[in-house]
mmCIF file of C-alpha atoms in Angstrom:
data_model
loop_
_atom_site.group_PDB
_atom_site.id
_atom_site.type_symbol
_atom_site.label_atom_id
_atom_site.label_comp_id
_atom_site.label_asym_id
_atom_site.label_seq_id
_atom_site.Cartn_x
_atom_site.Cartn_y
_atom_site.Cartn_z
ATOM 1 C CA TYR A 100 -5.430 3.904 -14.596
ATOM 2 C CA TRP A 101 -6.320 7.463 -14.917
ATOM 3 C CA LEU A 102 -8.990 6.784 -17.608
ATOM 4 C CA GLN A 103 -11.933 6.604 -15.009
ATOM 5 C CA ALA A 104 -14.075 5.324 -18.232
ATOM 6 C CA GLY A 105 -11.108 2.365 -18.824
ATOM 7 C CA HIS A 106 -11.495 -0.312 -16.010
ATOM 8 C CA LEU A 107 -8.360 -2.404 -16.818
ATOM 9 C CA GLY A 108 -5.694 0.050 -15.285
ATOM 10 C CA HIS A 109 -7.864 0.085 -12.423
ATOM 11 C CA LEU A 110 -7.964 -4.065 -11.901
ATOM 12 C CA GLY A 111 -4.231 -3.891 -13.221
ATOM 13 C CA VAL A 112 -3.784 -1.935 -9.697
ATOM 14 C CA ARG A 113 -5.826 -3.975 -7.661
ATOM 15 C CA LEU A 114 -4.129 -7.337 -9.384
ATOM 16 C CA PHE A 115 -0.660 -5.946 -7.966
ATOM 17 C CA PHE A 116 -1.887 -5.123 -4.517
ATOM 18 C CA VAL A 117 -3.817 -8.382 -4.489
ATOM 19 C CA LEU A 118 -0.269 -10.208 -5.686
ATOM 20 C CA SER A 119 1.631 -7.877 -3.290
ATOM 21 C CA GLY A 120 -0.747 -8.795 -0.071
ATOM 22 C CA PHE A 121 -0.037 -12.809 -0.921
ATOM 23 C CA LEU A 122 3.693 -12.609 -0.643
ATOM 24 C CA ILE A 123 3.887 -10.195 2.008
ATOM 25 C CA THR A 124 0.932 -11.876 4.212
ATOM 26 C CA GLY A 125 2.836 -15.265 3.156
ATOM 27 C CA ILE A 126 5.988 -14.193 4.260
ATOM 28 C CA LEU A 127 4.759 -13.233 7.317
ATOM 29 C CA LEU A 128 2.779 -16.156 7.984
ATOM 30 C CA GLU A 129 5.909 -18.122 7.527
ATOM 31 C CA GLN A 130 8.039 -16.478 10.216
ATOM 32 C CA ARG A 131 5.293 -16.925 12.914
ATOM 33 C CA PRO A 132 6.064 -19.778 14.998
ATOM 34 C CA ALA A 133 3.469 -22.737 14.739
ATOM 35 C CA THR A 134 2.686 -22.150 18.089
ATOM 36 C CA GLY A 135 3.404 -19.300 20.950
ATOM 37 C CA ARG A 136 3.843 -16.295 20.667
ATOM 38 C CA ALA A 137 6.272 -14.702 17.523
ATOM 39 C CA PRO A 138 9.021 -12.293 18.706
ATOM 40 C CA LEU A 139 7.704 -9.448 17.493
ATOM 41 C CA VAL A 140 11.140 -7.327 17.543
ATOM 42 C CA PRO A 141 13.193 -9.528 15.251
ATOM 43 C CA LEU A 142 10.797 -10.678 13.534
ATOM 44 C CA LEU A 143 9.763 -6.904 12.494
ATOM 45 C CA ARG A 144 13.505 -6.023 12.191
ATOM 46 C CA SER A 145 14.061 -8.486 9.361
ATOM 47 C CA PHE A 146 10.894 -7.720 7.666
ATOM 48 C CA TYR A 147 11.734 -4.091 7.275
ATOM 49 C CA ALA A 148 15.395 -4.722 6.803
ATOM 50 C CA ARG A 149 14.621 -6.556 3.459
ATOM 51 C CA ARG A 150 11.757 -4.309 2.518
ATOM 52 C CA ILE A 151 14.141 -1.287 3.116
ATOM 53 C CA LEU A 152 16.964 -2.937 0.673
ATOM 54 C CA ARG A 153 14.660 -3.935 -1.825
ATOM 55 C CA LEU A 154 13.193 -0.743 -2.341
ATOM 56 C CA PHE A 155 13.777 2.181 -0.776
ATOM 57 C CA PRO A 156 18.068 2.416 -3.023
ATOM 58 C CA THR A 157 16.185 3.090 -6.587
ATOM 59 C CA TYR A 158 13.128 4.879 -5.390
ATOM 60 C CA TYR A 159 15.091 7.194 -3.815
ATOM 61 C CA LEU A 160 17.746 7.571 -6.787
ATOM 62 C CA MET A 161 14.980 8.060 -8.942
ATOM 63 C CA LEU A 162 13.284 10.947 -6.347
ATOM 64 C CA ALA A 163 16.438 12.609 -6.124
ATOM 65 C CA THR A 164 17.305 12.756 -9.725
ATOM 66 C CA GLY A 165 13.479 13.979 -10.606
ATOM 67 C CA ILE A 166 14.097 16.530 -8.311
ATOM 68 C CA ALA A 167 17.437 17.441 -8.848
ATOM 69 C CA LEU A 168 16.209 18.196 -12.406
ATOM 70 C CA ASN A 169 12.924 19.141 -11.144
ATOM 71 C CA VAL A 170 10.906 17.275 -13.895
ATOM 72 C CA GLU A 171 7.303 18.684 -14.125
ATOM 73 C CA GLY A 172 8.087 20.705 -10.877
ATOM 74 C CA VAL A 173 8.562 17.613 -8.656
ATOM 75 C CA ARG A 174 10.266 19.654 -6.049
ATOM 76 C CA GLY A 175 6.659 21.091 -5.185
ATOM 77 C CA THR A 176 5.442 17.310 -4.158
ATOM 78 C CA ALA A 177 8.962 15.922 -2.977
ATOM 79 C CA LEU A 178 8.187 16.071 0.739
ATOM 80 C CA TYR A 179 5.163 13.888 -0.170
ATOM 81 C CA HIS A 180 7.022 11.590 -2.268
ATOM 82 C CA ALA A 181 10.038 11.256 -0.301
ATOM 83 C CA THR A 182 7.886 10.218 3.019
ATOM 84 C CA PHE A 183 5.270 7.861 0.777
ATOM 85 C CA LEU A 184 2.293 9.894 1.101
ATOM 86 C CA SER A 185 1.813 10.810 -2.566
ATOM 87 C CA ASN A 186 -1.335 9.039 -2.284
ATOM 88 C CA LEU A 187 -2.526 11.701 -0.018
ATOM 89 C CA TRP A 188 -0.960 14.274 -2.205
ATOM 90 C CA TYR A 189 -3.324 12.618 -5.334
ATOM 91 C CA ALA A 190 -6.137 12.023 -3.252
ATOM 92 C CA ARG A 191 -6.025 15.929 -2.560
ATOM 93 C CA ASN A 192 -5.194 17.045 -6.100
ATOM 94 C CA PRO A 193 -7.016 14.996 -8.796
ATOM 95 C CA ASP A 194 -5.673 16.571 -11.523
ATOM 96 C CA TRP A 195 -2.319 14.041 -11.311
ATOM 97 C CA GLU A 196 -0.179 16.418 -11.489
ATOM 98 C CA PRO A 197 3.195 16.149 -11.613
ATOM 99 C CA TRP A 198 2.478 13.128 -14.169
ATOM 100 C CA THR A 199 6.057 11.840 -14.032
ATOM 101 C CA THR A 200 5.494 10.749 -9.905
ATOM 102 C CA VAL A 201 1.980 9.751 -10.504
ATOM 103 C CA HIS A 202 2.597 5.888 -10.076
ATOM 104 C CA LEU A 203 4.193 6.611 -6.644
ATOM 105 C CA TRP A 204 0.587 6.541 -5.381
ATOM 106 C CA THR A 205 1.044 2.687 -5.134
ATOM 107 C CA LEU A 206 4.272 2.251 -3.495
ATOM 108 C CA ALA A 207 2.940 4.635 -0.953
ATOM 109 C CA VAL A 208 0.066 2.418 -0.098
ATOM 110 C CA GLU A 209 2.256 -0.448 -0.030
ATOM 111 C CA GLU A 210 4.435 1.695 2.389
ATOM 112 C CA GLN A 211 1.458 2.323 4.932
ATOM 113 C CA PHE A 212 0.399 -1.309 4.289
ATOM 114 C CA TYR A 213 3.732 -2.408 5.528
ATOM 115 C CA LEU A 214 3.732 -0.573 9.009
ATOM 116 C CA VAL A 215 0.181 -2.126 9.409
ATOM 117 C CA TRP A 216 -0.112 -5.484 8.307
ATOM 118 C CA PRO A 217 2.704 -7.320 9.829
ATOM 119 C CA LEU A 218 1.187 -5.914 13.514
ATOM 120 C CA VAL A 219 -2.160 -7.968 12.253
ATOM 121 C CA MET A 220 -0.491 -11.037 11.202
ATOM 122 C CA LEU A 221 2.646 -11.525 13.881
ATOM 123 C CA LEU A 222 0.080 -10.010 16.977
ATOM 124 C CA LEU A 223 -3.493 -11.776 16.556
ATOM 125 C CA PRO A 224 -3.851 -15.125 17.313
ATOM 126 C CA ARG A 225 -4.155 -17.652 14.529
ATOM 127 C CA ARG A 226 -7.876 -18.225 15.092
ATOM 128 C CA TRP A 227 -8.700 -14.813 14.577
ATOM 129 C CA LEU A 228 -6.645 -14.473 11.341
ATOM 130 C CA LEU A 229 -9.338 -15.430 8.932
ATOM 131 C CA PRO A 230 -12.211 -13.013 10.605
ATOM 132 C CA ALA A 231 -9.797 -10.078 10.586
ATOM 133 C CA LEU A 232 -9.020 -11.002 6.940
ATOM 134 C CA ALA A 233 -12.700 -10.978 5.967
ATOM 135 C CA ALA A 234 -13.386 -7.858 8.134
ATOM 136 C CA THR A 235 -10.794 -5.920 6.857
ATOM 137 C CA ILE A 236 -11.794 -6.773 2.891
ATOM 138 C CA VAL A 237 -15.151 -5.569 3.862
ATOM 139 C CA GLY A 238 -13.839 -2.449 5.242
ATOM 140 C CA GLY A 239 -11.905 -1.769 2.479
ATOM 141 C CA MET A 240 -15.127 -2.275 0.357
ATOM 142 C CA GLY A 241 -17.140 0.319 2.688
ATOM 143 C CA PHE A 242 -14.361 2.856 2.680
ATOM 144 C CA ARG A 243 -14.346 3.130 -0.990
ATOM 145 C CA VAL A 244 -18.324 3.273 -1.063
ATOM 146 C CA LEU A 245 -18.171 6.071 1.469
ATOM 147 C CA CYS A 246 -15.412 7.773 -0.084
ATOM 148 C CA ASN A 247 -17.666 7.955 -3.094
ATOM 149 C CA MET A 248 -20.608 9.427 -1.229
ATOM 150 C CA VAL A 249 -18.249 12.298 0.274
ATOM 151 C CA TRP A 250 -16.178 12.821 -2.702
ATOM 152 C CA PRO A 251 -18.240 11.519 -6.111
ATOM 153 C CA GLY A 252 -15.377 10.878 -8.906
ATOM 154 C CA MET A 253 -12.785 12.190 -6.906
ATOM 155 C CA PRO A 254 -9.568 10.073 -6.231
ATOM 156 C CA PRO A 255 -9.424 9.007 -2.369
ATOM 157 C CA GLN A 256 -11.657 6.164 -3.147
ATOM 158 C CA ASP A 257 -8.688 4.899 -5.558
ATOM 159 C CA VAL A 258 -5.527 6.047 -3.951
ATOM 160 C CA LEU A 259 -5.794 5.796 0.042
ATOM 161 C CA MET A 260 -4.545 2.598 1.750
ATOM 162 C CA PRO A 261 -8.040 2.082 3.230
ATOM 163 C CA ALA A 262 -9.573 1.659 -0.037
ATOM 164 C CA MET A 263 -7.143 -0.960 -1.046
ATOM 165 C CA MET A 264 -7.154 -2.875 1.584
ATOM 166 C CA ASP A 265 -9.772 -5.720 0.141
ATOM 167 C CA ALA A 266 -7.609 -6.209 -2.366
ATOM 168 C CA LEU A 267 -4.168 -6.541 0.272
ATOM 169 C CA ALA A 268 -6.099 -8.600 2.213
ATOM 170 C CA ALA A 269 -7.561 -10.974 -0.244
ATOM 171 C CA ALA A 270 -4.187 -13.077 0.716
ATOM 172 C CA MET A 271 -5.245 -15.744 2.452
ATOM 173 C CA GLY A 272 -6.087 -18.370 -0.449
ATOM 174 C CA LYS A 273 -4.909 -21.236 1.505
ATOM 175 C CA LYS A 274 -4.427 -22.884 4.958
ATOM 176 C CA ARG A 275 -1.031 -21.926 6.831
#
């Protein structure tokens, strides 16, 4: 992924986000009632509990080990990683250091996506879902173009959550 001249890493990460968006969108749409308003608090509680139980134990164990051993100086960036803001660190620091935690930017994007997407999928009326997805896809591409104009050749267009939203929102492959 870090080789800017190679596109396979970029495509692999985008595919990861497309698949993740597809799975999360499917889960959220299956939880929506066919008619009427969704009971938001119980649905969100269930959604977040499953995400936390699936991701947090191994994530924080890995991070705690890295901090305890101070692998590649990870203690200096630990707060970013512990709060799922790794992508902000790497957007601001294009040298991709510390290398051992560079992959955590994708999990940061995922967690940031989890804060926004359930609200979109559960609160929007069904008739607005496809237009919202289309707008999100266009917005993600536009964000990357804007970032590239402001910071040419720098990571923000590759690692910030809005730049990944087109891949994450490309999830509505079938009618629900």
